[in-house]
Amino acid sequence: MPEITGYHAHVYFDAETQDTAQQVCEEAARLFPVQLGRMHARNVGPHPRWSCQLGFAADAFDKVIPWLMLNRKGLTVFTHPETGEHLEDHRDRAIWMGEMLDLDLSIFDRLDA
């Protein structure tokens, strides 16, 4: 079984919800030991919407995820573990809060090449 070394929570937004997403992400970074990523106002990697990544250690999961559940302000949040098995982490091991979206998993075909 692979080891979970951390997690990424991707907070999805669009032009209308960008300020809300920034508030949610900045508050999470203020409250918890998370690494706040950039606000991507374009689709990046496998993500079907604009997003901001929150990276955090495995031992922060029990604090960060419940907080996001209660404070995501209607935004969709996609969370996955980091095991080094990128396709499986995104496809099989993910947690969705809000709308479940289709990821562009073809990006992981290029990683295996």
The first five atom37 places (N, CA, C, CB, O) and aatype in JSON, in Angstrom:
{
  "aatype": [12, 14, 6, 9, 16, 7, 18, 8, 0, 8, 19, 18, 13, 3, 0, 6, 16, 5, 3, 16, 0, 5, 5, 19, 4, 6, 6, 0, 0, 1, 10, 13, 14, 19, 5, 10, 7, 1, 12, 8, 0, 1, 2, 19, 7, 14, 8, 14, 1, 17, 15, 4, 5, 10, 7, 13, 0, 0, 3, 0, 13, 3, 11, 19, 9, 14, 17, 10, 12, 10, 2, 1, 11, 7, 10, 16, 19, 13, 16, 8, 14, 6, 16, 7, 6, 8, 10, 6, 3, 8, 1, 3, 1, 0, 9, 17, 12, 7, 6, 12, 10, 3, 10, 3, 10, 15, 9, 13, 3, 1, 10, 3, 0],
  "atom_mask": [
    [1, 1, 1, 1, 1],
    [1, 1, 1, 1, 1],
    [1, 1, 1, 1, 1],
    [1, 1, 1, 1, 1],
    [1, 1, 1, 1, 1],
    [1, 1, 1, 0, 1],
    [1, 1, 1, 1, 1],
    [1, 1, 1, 1, 1],
    [1, 1, 1, 1, 1],
    [1, 1, 1, 1, 1],
    [1, 1, 1, 1, 1],
    [1, 1, 1, 1, 1],
    [1, 1, 1, 1, 1],
    [1, 1, 1, 1, 1],
    [1, 1, 1, 1, 1],
    [1, 1, 1, 1, 1],
    [1, 1, 1, 1, 1],
    [1, 1, 1, 1, 1],
    [1, 1, 1, 1, 1],
    [1, 1, 1, 1, 1],
    [1, 1, 1, 1, 1],
    [1, 1, 1, 1, 1],
    [1, 1, 1, 1, 1],
    [1, 1, 1, 1, 1],
    [1, 1, 1, 1, 1],
    [1, 1, 1, 1, 1],
    [1, 1, 1, 1, 1],
    [1, 1, 1, 1, 1],
    [1, 1, 1, 1, 1],
    [1, 1, 1, 1, 1],
    [1, 1, 1, 1, 1],
    [1, 1, 1, 1, 1],
    [1, 1, 1, 1, 1],
    [1, 1, 1, 1, 1],
    [1, 1, 1, 1, 1],
    [1, 1, 1, 1, 1],
    [1, 1, 1, 0, 1],
    [1, 1, 1, 1, 1],
    [1, 1, 1, 1, 1],
    [1, 1, 1, 1, 1],
    [1, 1, 1, 1, 1],
    [1, 1, 1, 1, 1],
    [1, 1, 1, 1, 1],
    [1, 1, 1, 1, 1],
    [1, 1, 1, 0, 1],
    [1, 1, 1, 1, 1],
    [1, 1, 1, 1, 1],
    [1, 1, 1, 1, 1],
    [1, 1, 1, 1, 1],
    [1, 1, 1, 1, 1],
    [1, 1, 1, 1, 1],
    [1, 1, 1, 1, 1],
    [1, 1, 1, 1, 1],
    [1, 1, 1, 1, 1],
    [1, 1, 1, 0, 1],
    [1, 1, 1, 1, 1],
    [1, 1, 1, 1, 1],
    [1, 1, 1, 1, 1],
    [1, 1, 1, 1, 1],
    [1, 1, 1, 1, 1],
    [1, 1, 1, 1, 1],
    [1, 1, 1, 1, 1],
    [1, 1, 1, 1, 1],
    [1, 1, 1, 1, 1],
    [1, 1, 1, 1, 1],
    [1, 1, 1, 1, 1],
    [1, 1, 1, 1, 1],
    [1, 1, 1, 1, 1],
    [1, 1, 1, 1, 1],
    [1, 1, 1, 1, 1],
    [1, 1, 1, 1, 1],
    [1, 1, 1, 1, 1],
    [1, 1, 1, 1, 1],
    [1, 1, 1, 0, 1],
    [1, 1, 1, 1, 1],
    [1, 1, 1, 1, 1],
    [1, 1, 1, 1, 1],
    [1, 1, 1, 1, 1],
    [1, 1, 1, 1, 1],
    [1, 1, 1, 1, 1],
    [1, 1, 1, 1, 1],
    [1, 1, 1, 1, 1],
    [1, 1, 1, 1, 1],
    [1, 1, 1, 0, 1],
    [1, 1, 1, 1, 1],
    [1, 1, 1, 1, 1],
    [1, 1, 1, 1, 1],
    [1, 1, 1, 1, 1],
    [1, 1, 1, 1, 1],
    [1, 1, 1, 1, 1],
    [1, 1, 1, 1, 1],
    [1, 1, 1, 1, 1],
    [1, 1, 1, 1, 1],
    [1, 1, 1, 1, 1],
    [1, 1, 1, 1, 1],
    [1, 1, 1, 1, 1],
    [1, 1, 1, 1, 1],
    [1, 1, 1, 0, 1],
    [1, 1, 1, 1, 1],
    [1, 1, 1, 1, 1],
    [1, 1, 1, 1, 1],
    [1, 1, 1, 1, 1],
    [1, 1, 1, 1, 1],
    [1, 1, 1, 1, 1],
    [1, 1, 1, 1, 1],
    [1, 1, 1, 1, 1],
    [1, 1, 1, 1, 1],
    [1, 1, 1, 1, 1],
    [1, 1, 1, 1, 1],
    [1, 1, 1, 1, 1],
    [1, 1, 1, 1, 1],
    [1, 1, 1, 1, 1],
    [1, 1, 1, 1, 1]
  ],
  "atom_positions": [
    [[0.85, -1.17, 0.0], [0.0, 0.0, 0.0], [0.9, 1.23, 0.0], [-0.97, 0.0, 1.23], [1.86, 1.3, 0.77]],
    [[0.6, 2.21, -0.86], [1.43, 3.43, -0.89], [1.23, 4.26, 0.38], [1.09, 4.27, -2.13], [0.21, 4.16, 1.06]],
    [[2.22, 5.07, 0.66], [2.16, 5.94, 1.83], [1.64, 7.32, 1.43], [3.55, 6.07, 2.49], [2.06, 7.87, 0.41]],
    [[0.73, 7.86, 2.22], [0.24, 9.22, 1.98], [1.22, 10.18, 2.64], [-1.22, 9.42, 2.54], [1.38, 10.19, 3.87]],
    [[1.86, 11.0, 1.82], [2.84, 11.96, 2.34], [2.25, 13.34, 2.56], [4.02, 12.05, 1.4], [2.86, 14.18, 3.22]],
    [[1.07, 13.59, 2.02], [0.4, 14.87, 2.17], [-0.87, 14.89, 1.35], [0.0, 0.0, 0.0], [-1.3, 13.87, 0.8]],
    [[-1.47, 16.06, 1.27], [-2.71, 16.24, 0.53], [-2.67, 17.56, -0.23], [-3.93, 16.2, 1.47], [-1.97, 18.49, 0.15]],
    [[-3.44, 17.61, -1.3], [-3.72, 18.85, -2.01], [-5.23, 19.04, -2.01], [-3.14, 18.83, -3.47], [-5.98, 18.13, -2.38]],
    [[-5.68, 20.2, -1.6], [-7.08, 20.59, -1.75], [-7.09, 21.71, -2.79], [-7.72, 21.07, -0.36], [-6.41, 22.72, -2.64]],
    [[-7.87, 21.51, -3.85], [-7.98, 22.49, -4.92], [-9.34, 23.16, -4.8], [-7.81, 21.81, -6.33], [-10.38, 22.51, -4.92]],
    [[-9.33, 24.45, -4.55], [-10.54, 25.24, -4.42], [-10.83, 25.82, -5.79], [-10.4, 26.37, -3.32], [-10.05, 26.61, -6.31]],
    [[-11.97, 25.43, -6.39], [-12.34, 25.86, -7.73], [-13.16, 27.15, -7.67], [-13.12, 24.76, -8.45], [-13.95, 27.37, -6.76]],
    [[-12.94, 27.98, -8.69], [-13.66, 29.26, -8.77], [-13.75, 29.71, -10.2], [-12.97, 30.33, -7.91], [-13.16, 29.11, -11.1]],
    [[-14.49, 30.79, -10.42], [-14.58, 31.44, -11.72], [-14.46, 32.94, -11.48], [-15.92, 31.08, -12.47], [-14.17, 33.37, -10.36]],
    [[-14.68, 33.73, -12.51], [-14.51, 35.18, -12.39], [-15.42, 35.77, -11.3], [-14.8, 35.85, -13.74], [-15.03, 36.7, -10.61]],
    [[-16.62, 35.22, -11.17], [-17.57, 35.75, -10.19], [-17.24, 35.35, -8.75], [-18.97, 35.29, -10.52], [-17.6, 36.06, -7.82]],
    [[-16.56, 34.21, -8.57], [-16.3, 33.71, -7.23], [-14.82, 33.78, -6.83], [-16.78, 32.28, -7.13], [-14.42, 33.23, -5.8]],
    [[-14.01, 34.46, -7.64], [-12.58, 34.53, -7.37], [-12.26, 35.17, -6.02], [-11.88, 35.3, -8.48], [-11.41, 34.68, -5.29]],
    [[-12.93, 36.26, -5.69], [-12.68, 36.92, -4.4], [-13.05, 36.02, -3.23], [-13.47, 38.24, -4.31], [-12.35, 35.97, -2.22]],
    [[-14.15, 35.3, -3.36], [-14.56, 34.36, -2.31], [-13.52, 33.27, -2.15], [-15.93, 33.75, -2.64], [-13.15, 32.93, -1.02]],
    [[-13.05, 32.72, -3.25], [-12.04, 31.66, -3.19], [-10.76, 32.18, -2.54], [-11.73, 31.11, -4.6], [-10.14, 31.48, -1.74]],
    [[-10.38, 33.37, -2.88], [-9.17, 33.94, -2.28], [-9.33, 34.09, -0.77], [-8.84, 35.3, -2.92], [-8.4, 33.81, -0.01]],
    [[-10.5, 34.53, -0.34], [-10.76, 34.66, 1.11], [-10.69, 33.3, 1.8], [-12.14, 35.3, 1.35], [-10.08, 33.18, 2.85]],
    [[-11.32, 32.28, 1.21], [-11.32, 30.94, 1.8], [-9.89, 30.42, 1.89], [-12.2, 29.97, 0.96], [-9.47, 29.91, 2.93]],
    [[-9.14, 30.54, 0.81], [-7.77, 30.01, 0.79], [-6.86, 30.76, 1.75], [-7.2, 30.09, -0.63], [-6.07, 30.14, 2.46]],
    [[-6.96, 32.07, 1.78], [-6.11, 32.84, 2.7], [-6.46, 32.56, 4.15], [-6.26, 34.34, 2.41], [-5.57, 32.51, 5.0]],
    [[-7.73, 32.37, 4.45], [-8.13, 32.05, 5.82], [-7.62, 30.66, 6.23], [-9.66, 32.11, 5.96], [-7.16, 30.48, 7.35]],
    [[-7.69, 29.7, 5.31], [-7.15, 28.37, 5.6], [-5.66, 28.44, 5.89], [-7.43, 27.4, 4.43], [-5.16, 27.79, 6.8]],
    [[-4.94, 29.24, 5.1], [-3.49, 29.38, 5.3], [-3.18, 30.11, 6.61], [-2.86, 30.14, 4.13], [-2.14, 29.86, 7.22]],
    [[-4.06, 30.98, 7.03], [-3.86, 31.69, 8.3], [-4.1, 30.77, 9.49], [-4.78, 32.91, 8.37], [-3.41, 30.86, 10.51]],
    [[-5.08, 29.9, 9.36], [-5.49, 29.05, 10.49], [-4.7, 27.75, 10.62], [-6.93, 28.71, 10.35], [-4.56, 27.22, 11.72]],
    [[-4.18, 27.25, 9.51], [-3.59, 25.91, 9.49], [-2.23, 25.92, 8.82], [-4.52, 24.92, 8.78], [-1.9, 26.86, 8.09]],
    [[-1.43, 24.89, 9.05], [-0.13, 24.79, 8.37], [-0.3, 24.28, 6.93], [0.81, 23.85, 9.15], [0.04, 23.14, 6.62]],
    [[-0.84, 25.14, 6.08], [-1.01, 24.79, 4.67], [-0.15, 25.7, 3.82], [-2.5, 24.91, 4.25], [0.1, 26.86, 4.16]],
    [[0.31, 25.15, 2.71], [1.05, 25.93, 1.73], [0.03, 26.46, 0.72], [2.17, 25.07, 1.03], [-0.63, 25.68, 0.03]],
    [[-0.08, 27.76, 0.65], [-1.04, 28.42, -0.23], [-0.44, 28.57, -1.62], [-1.46, 29.79, 0.34], [0.6, 29.21, -1.78]],
    [[-1.1, 27.99, -2.61], [-0.65, 28.12, -3.99], [-1.19, 29.38, -4.63], [0.0, 0.0, 0.0], [-1.92, 30.15, -4.0]],
    [[-0.83, 29.57, -5.87], [-1.3, 30.74, -6.61], [-2.77, 30.59, -6.99], [-0.46, 30.96, -7.88], [-3.3, 29.49, -7.07]],
    [[-3.41, 31.73, -7.2], [-4.77, 31.75, -7.73], [-4.64, 31.67, -9.25], [-5.57, 33.05, -7.26], [-4.27, 32.65, -9.89]],
    [[-4.95, 30.52, -9.82], [-4.84, 30.32, -11.26], [-6.14, 30.71, -11.94], [-4.47, 28.86, -11.59], [-7.14, 30.0, -11.81]],
    [[-6.14, 31.82, -12.66], [-7.32, 32.29, -13.38], [-7.31, 31.68, -14.79], [-7.35, 33.85, -13.45], [-7.54, 32.36, -15.79]],
    [[-7.05, 30.38, -14.82], [-7.09, 29.57, -16.04], [-7.06, 28.12, -15.57], [-5.89, 29.9, -17.04], [-6.68, 27.84, -14.43]],
    [[-7.44, 27.21, -16.43], [-7.37, 25.79, -16.08], [-5.91, 25.35, -16.08], [-8.22, 24.92, -17.08], [-5.17, 25.66, -17.01]],
    [[-5.5, 24.63, -15.04], [-4.13, 24.18, -14.88], [-4.14, 22.67, -14.63], [-3.4, 24.94, -13.72], [-4.96, 22.18, -13.86]],
    [[-3.24, 21.96, -15.28], [-3.14, 20.51, -15.07], [-4.45, 19.81, -15.41], [0.0, 0.0, 0.0], [-5.05, 20.09, -16.45]],
    [[-4.88, 18.92, -14.55], [-6.1, 18.17, -14.84], [-7.38, 18.9, -14.44], [-6.05, 16.83, -14.14], [-8.48, 18.37, -14.62]],
    [[-7.25, 20.09, -13.91], [-8.39, 20.77, -13.3], [-9.26, 21.48, -14.33], [-7.91, 21.78, -12.27], [-8.75, 22.22, -15.17]],
    [[-10.58, 21.24, -14.27], [-11.5, 21.75, -15.27], [-11.99, 23.18, -15.0], [-12.68, 20.84, -15.36], [-12.78, 23.73, -15.77]],
    [[-11.5, 23.77, -13.92], [-11.87, 25.15, -13.57], [-10.65, 25.86, -13.02], [-13.05, 25.18, -12.55], [-9.64, 25.24, -12.7]],
    [[-10.77, 27.16, -12.92], [-9.74, 27.93, -12.25], [-9.62, 27.4, -10.82], [-10.06, 29.47, -12.28], [-10.6, 26.91, -10.26]],
    [[-8.42, 27.51, -10.23], [-8.26, 26.91, -8.91], [-7.11, 27.52, -8.14], [-8.05, 25.43, -9.03], [-6.23, 28.18, -8.68]],
    [[-7.16, 27.27, -6.85], [-6.07, 27.58, -5.94], [-5.8, 26.31, -5.13], [-6.42, 28.8, -5.0], [-6.72, 25.66, -4.64]],
    [[-4.52, 25.97, -5.01], [-4.15, 24.74, -4.3], [-3.73, 25.05, -2.86], [-3.02, 24.03, -5.04], [-2.98, 25.98, -2.6]],
    [[-4.24, 24.23, -1.96], [-3.79, 24.24, -0.57], [-3.07, 22.91, -0.34], [-5.01, 24.43, 0.44], [-3.69, 21.85, -0.42]],
    [[-1.79, 22.96, -0.05], [-1.03, 21.76, 0.22], [-0.81, 21.62, 1.72], [0.0, 0.0, 0.0], [-0.51, 22.59, 2.4]],
    [[-0.97, 20.4, 2.23], [-0.79, 20.21, 3.67], [-0.36, 18.79, 3.98], [-2.08, 20.55, 4.42], [-0.6, 17.87, 3.21]],
    [[0.29, 18.64, 5.12], [0.8, 17.35, 5.57], [-0.35, 16.43, 5.98], [1.78, 17.54, 6.74], [-1.45, 16.88, 6.29]],
    [[-0.06, 15.15, 5.97], [-1.07, 14.15, 6.32], [-1.63, 14.37, 7.72], [-0.49, 12.75, 6.22], [-2.81, 14.12, 7.96]],
    [[-0.79, 14.83, 8.64], [-1.28, 15.0, 10.01], [-2.14, 16.25, 10.21], [-0.1, 15.06, 10.95], [-2.64, 16.48, 11.31]],
    [[-2.31, 17.05, 9.16], [-3.21, 18.21, 9.23], [-4.59, 17.91, 8.65], [-2.59, 19.39, 8.5], [-5.49, 18.75, 8.74]],
    [[-4.77, 16.74, 8.05], [-6.03, 16.38, 7.38], [-7.23, 16.56, 8.3], [-5.97, 14.94, 6.9], [-8.24, 17.12, 7.89]],
    [[-7.12, 16.09, 9.54], [-8.27, 16.1, 10.45], [-8.67, 17.5, 10.89], [-7.96, 15.27, 11.66], [-9.73, 17.67, 11.49]],
    [[-7.86, 18.48, 10.61], [-8.22, 19.88, 10.91], [-8.66, 20.62, 9.65], [-7.02, 20.6, 11.56], [-9.67, 21.32, 9.66]],
    [[-7.89, 20.46, 8.57], [-8.15, 21.23, 7.35], [-9.44, 20.8, 6.67], [-6.98, 21.08, 6.38], [-10.25, 21.65, 6.29]],
    [[-9.65, 19.51, 6.5], [-10.83, 19.04, 5.75], [-12.15, 19.39, 6.45], [-10.74, 17.53, 5.55], [-13.05, 19.89, 5.77]],
    [[-12.31, 19.16, 7.75], [-13.56, 19.59, 8.37], [-13.78, 21.1, 8.26], [-13.58, 19.19, 9.83], [-14.91, 21.55, 8.08]],
    [[-12.7, 21.87, 8.38], [-12.84, 23.33, 8.24], [-13.33, 23.69, 6.84], [-11.5, 24.04, 8.54], [-14.22, 24.52, 6.7]],
    [[-12.74, 23.07, 5.81], [-13.19, 23.34, 4.44], [-14.64, 22.91, 4.23], [-12.28, 22.61, 3.43], [-15.39, 23.6, 3.53]],
    [[-15.04, 21.8, 4.84], [-16.43, 21.34, 4.71], [-17.41, 22.4, 5.2], [-16.64, 20.04, 5.5], [-18.47, 22.6, 4.62]],
    [[-17.04, 23.08, 6.27], [-17.93, 24.06, 6.88], [-17.74, 25.48, 6.37], [-17.75, 24.05, 8.36], [-18.59, 26.34, 6.61]],
    [[-16.63, 25.75, 5.67], [-16.29, 27.14, 5.32], [-15.96, 27.34, 3.85], [-15.13, 27.58, 6.13], [-15.31, 28.32, 3.5]],
    [[-16.39, 26.44, 2.98], [-16.05, 26.55, 1.57], [-16.93, 27.56, 0.82], [-16.16, 25.2, 0.91], [-16.7, 27.84, -0.35]],
    [[-17.92, 28.09, 1.48], [-18.79, 29.15, 0.95], [-19.39, 28.8, -0.41], [-18.01, 30.45, 0.84], [-19.46, 29.64, -1.31]],
    [[-19.82, 27.54, -0.55], [-20.47, 27.11, -1.77], [-19.52, 26.74, -2.9], [0.0, 0.0, 0.0], [-19.98, 26.31, -3.96]],
    [[-18.22, 26.9, -2.71], [-17.26, 26.57, -3.75], [-17.04, 25.06, -3.81], [-15.93, 27.3, -3.51], [-17.2, 24.36, -2.81]],
    [[-16.67, 24.58, -4.97], [-16.3, 23.18, -5.12], [-14.85, 23.01, -4.68], [-16.5, 22.69, -6.58], [-13.98, 23.8, -5.06]],
    [[-14.6, 21.97, -3.88], [-13.25, 21.66, -3.42], [-12.95, 20.21, -3.77], [-13.09, 21.92, -1.88], [-13.71, 19.3, -3.43]],
    [[-11.84, 20.01, -4.46], [-11.36, 18.68, -4.84], [-10.09, 18.4, -4.04], [-11.09, 18.59, -6.4], [-9.12, 19.16, -4.11]],
    [[-10.1, 17.32, -3.27], [-8.96, 16.97, -2.42], [-8.46, 15.58, -2.78], [-9.36, 17.04, -0.92], [-9.24, 14.65, -2.99]],
    [[-7.15, 15.45, -2.85], [-6.55, 14.15, -3.15], [-5.29, 13.96, -2.32], [-6.24, 14.02, -4.65], [-4.64, 14.93, -1.93]],
    [[-4.94, 12.7, -2.06], [-3.7, 12.43, -1.34], [-2.5, 12.57, -2.28], [-3.74, 11.02, -0.73], [-2.64, 12.58, -3.5]],
    [[-1.34, 12.67, -1.69], [-0.08, 12.65, -2.42], [0.63, 11.35, -2.05], [0.81, 13.91, -2.09], [1.13, 11.21, -0.94]],
    [[0.68, 10.41, -2.99], [1.38, 9.14, -2.75], [2.49, 8.9, -3.77], [0.39, 7.98, -2.79], [3.28, 7.98, -3.63]],
    [[2.54, 9.75, -4.81], [3.44, 9.51, -5.93], [2.76, 8.78, -7.07], [0.0, 0.0, 0.0], [3.32, 8.69, -8.16]],
    [[1.57, 8.25, -6.82], [0.76, 7.6, -7.86], [-0.28, 8.6, -8.32], [0.09, 6.28, -7.32], [-1.43, 8.56, -7.89]],
    [[0.13, 9.49, -9.22], [-0.67, 10.67, -9.57], [-2.04, 10.32, -10.15], [0.08, 11.51, -10.54], [-3.05, 10.9, -9.75]],
    [[-2.08, 9.39, -11.09], [-3.37, 9.03, -11.69], [-4.32, 8.48, -10.64], [-3.17, 8.0, -12.82], [-5.46, 8.92, -10.55]],
    [[-3.86, 7.53, -9.87], [-4.71, 6.92, -8.86], [-5.12, 7.94, -7.79], [-3.98, 5.74, -8.2], [-6.26, 7.93, -7.34]],
    [[-4.2, 8.81, -7.4], [-4.53, 9.82, -6.39], [-5.67, 10.73, -6.86], [-3.3, 10.66, -6.07], [-6.55, 11.07, -6.08]],
    [[-5.64, 11.11, -8.14], [-6.66, 12.01, -8.67], [-7.94, 11.29, -9.07], [-6.11, 12.75, -9.87], [-9.03, 11.83, -8.91]],
    [[-7.81, 10.06, -9.58], [-8.97, 9.33, -10.1], [-9.69, 8.51, -9.05], [-8.53, 8.44, -11.22], [-10.92, 8.51, -9.0]],
    [[-8.93, 7.79, -8.2], [-9.52, 6.78, -7.33], [-9.59, 7.17, -5.86], [-8.75, 5.53, -7.46], [-10.35, 6.57, -5.1]],
    [[-8.82, 8.14, -5.45], [-8.66, 8.41, -4.01], [-9.11, 9.81, -3.62], [-7.22, 8.22, -3.62], [-8.72, 10.3, -2.56]],
    [[-9.89, 10.44, -4.43], [-10.26, 11.84, -4.22], [-11.51, 12.0, -3.35], [-10.49, 12.51, -5.55], [-12.34, 11.1, -3.22]],
    [[-11.59, 13.17, -2.77], [-12.78, 13.6, -2.02], [-13.3, 14.87, -2.69], [-12.44, 13.85, -0.48], [-12.54, 15.8, -2.93]],
    [[-14.57, 14.89, -2.98], [-15.22, 16.06, -3.58], [-16.14, 16.71, -2.56], [-16.02, 15.68, -4.86], [-16.89, 16.03, -1.86]],
    [[-16.07, 18.01, -2.48], [-17.04, 18.81, -1.73], [-17.72, 19.71, -2.75], [-16.36, 19.64, -0.56], [-17.06, 20.52, -3.41]],
    [[-19.02, 19.59, -2.88], [-19.72, 20.34, -3.9], [-19.84, 19.51, -5.17], [0.0, 0.0, 0.0], [-19.89, 18.28, -5.13]],
    [[-19.89, 20.2, -6.28], [-20.09, 19.57, -7.59], [-18.91, 18.66, -7.95], [-20.28, 20.63, -8.67], [-17.75, 19.06, -7.82]],
    [[-19.21, 17.44, -8.39], [-18.17, 16.54, -8.9], [-17.96, 16.84, -10.37], [-18.56, 15.03, -8.68], [-18.9, 16.8, -11.16]],
    [[-16.73, 17.14, -10.74], [-16.4, 17.54, -12.1], [-15.51, 16.49, -12.76], [-15.71, 18.92, -12.12], [-14.87, 15.69, -12.08]],
    [[-15.48, 16.51, -14.07], [-14.6, 15.6, -14.8], [-13.22, 16.24, -14.92], [-15.18, 15.28, -16.21], [-13.08, 17.34, -15.44]],
    [[-12.22, 15.53, -14.45], [-10.84, 15.99, -14.58], [-10.29, 15.55, -15.93], [-9.97, 15.43, -13.43], [-10.77, 14.59, -16.52]],
    [[-9.27, 16.27, -16.42], [-8.57, 15.85, -17.63], [-7.41, 14.97, -17.2], [-8.07, 17.09, -18.46], [-6.29, 15.45, -16.99]],
    [[-7.67, 13.7, -17.08], [-6.68, 12.75, -16.58], [-5.63, 12.38, -17.63], [-7.36, 11.5, -16.09], [-4.67, 11.68, -17.31]],
    [[-5.8, 12.83, -18.86], [-4.82, 12.52, -19.91], [-3.45, 13.1, -19.59], [-5.31, 13.05, -21.26], [-2.44, 12.62, -20.1]],
    [[-3.4, 14.12, -18.76], [-2.11, 14.7, -18.37], [-1.21, 13.65, -17.72], [-2.32, 15.88, -17.41], [0.01, 13.73, -17.84]],
    [[-1.79, 12.68, -17.05], [-1.0, 11.67, -16.37], [-0.43, 10.62, -17.31], [-1.83, 11.01, -15.31], [0.52, 9.93, -16.97]],
    [[-1.02, 10.49, -18.52], [-0.43, 9.63, -19.53], [0.95, 10.13, -19.92], [-1.34, 9.55, -20.77], [1.86, 9.33, -20.15]],
    [[1.11, 11.44, -20.0], [2.4, 12.05, -20.37], [3.42, 11.86, -19.25], [2.23, 13.55, -20.68], [4.62, 11.76, -19.53]],
    [[2.98, 11.82, -18.0], [3.91, 11.62, -16.88], [4.5, 10.22, -16.9], [3.21, 11.87, -15.55], [5.63, 10.02, -16.45]],
    [[3.73, 9.25, -17.41], [4.2, 7.87, -17.43], [5.08, 7.57, -18.64], [3.04, 6.94, -17.41], [5.75, 6.54, -18.68]],
    [[5.06, 8.47, -19.63], [5.81, 8.21, -20.87], [7.31, 8.33, -20.68], [5.36, 9.18, -21.95], [8.07, 8.14, -21.63]]
  ]
}
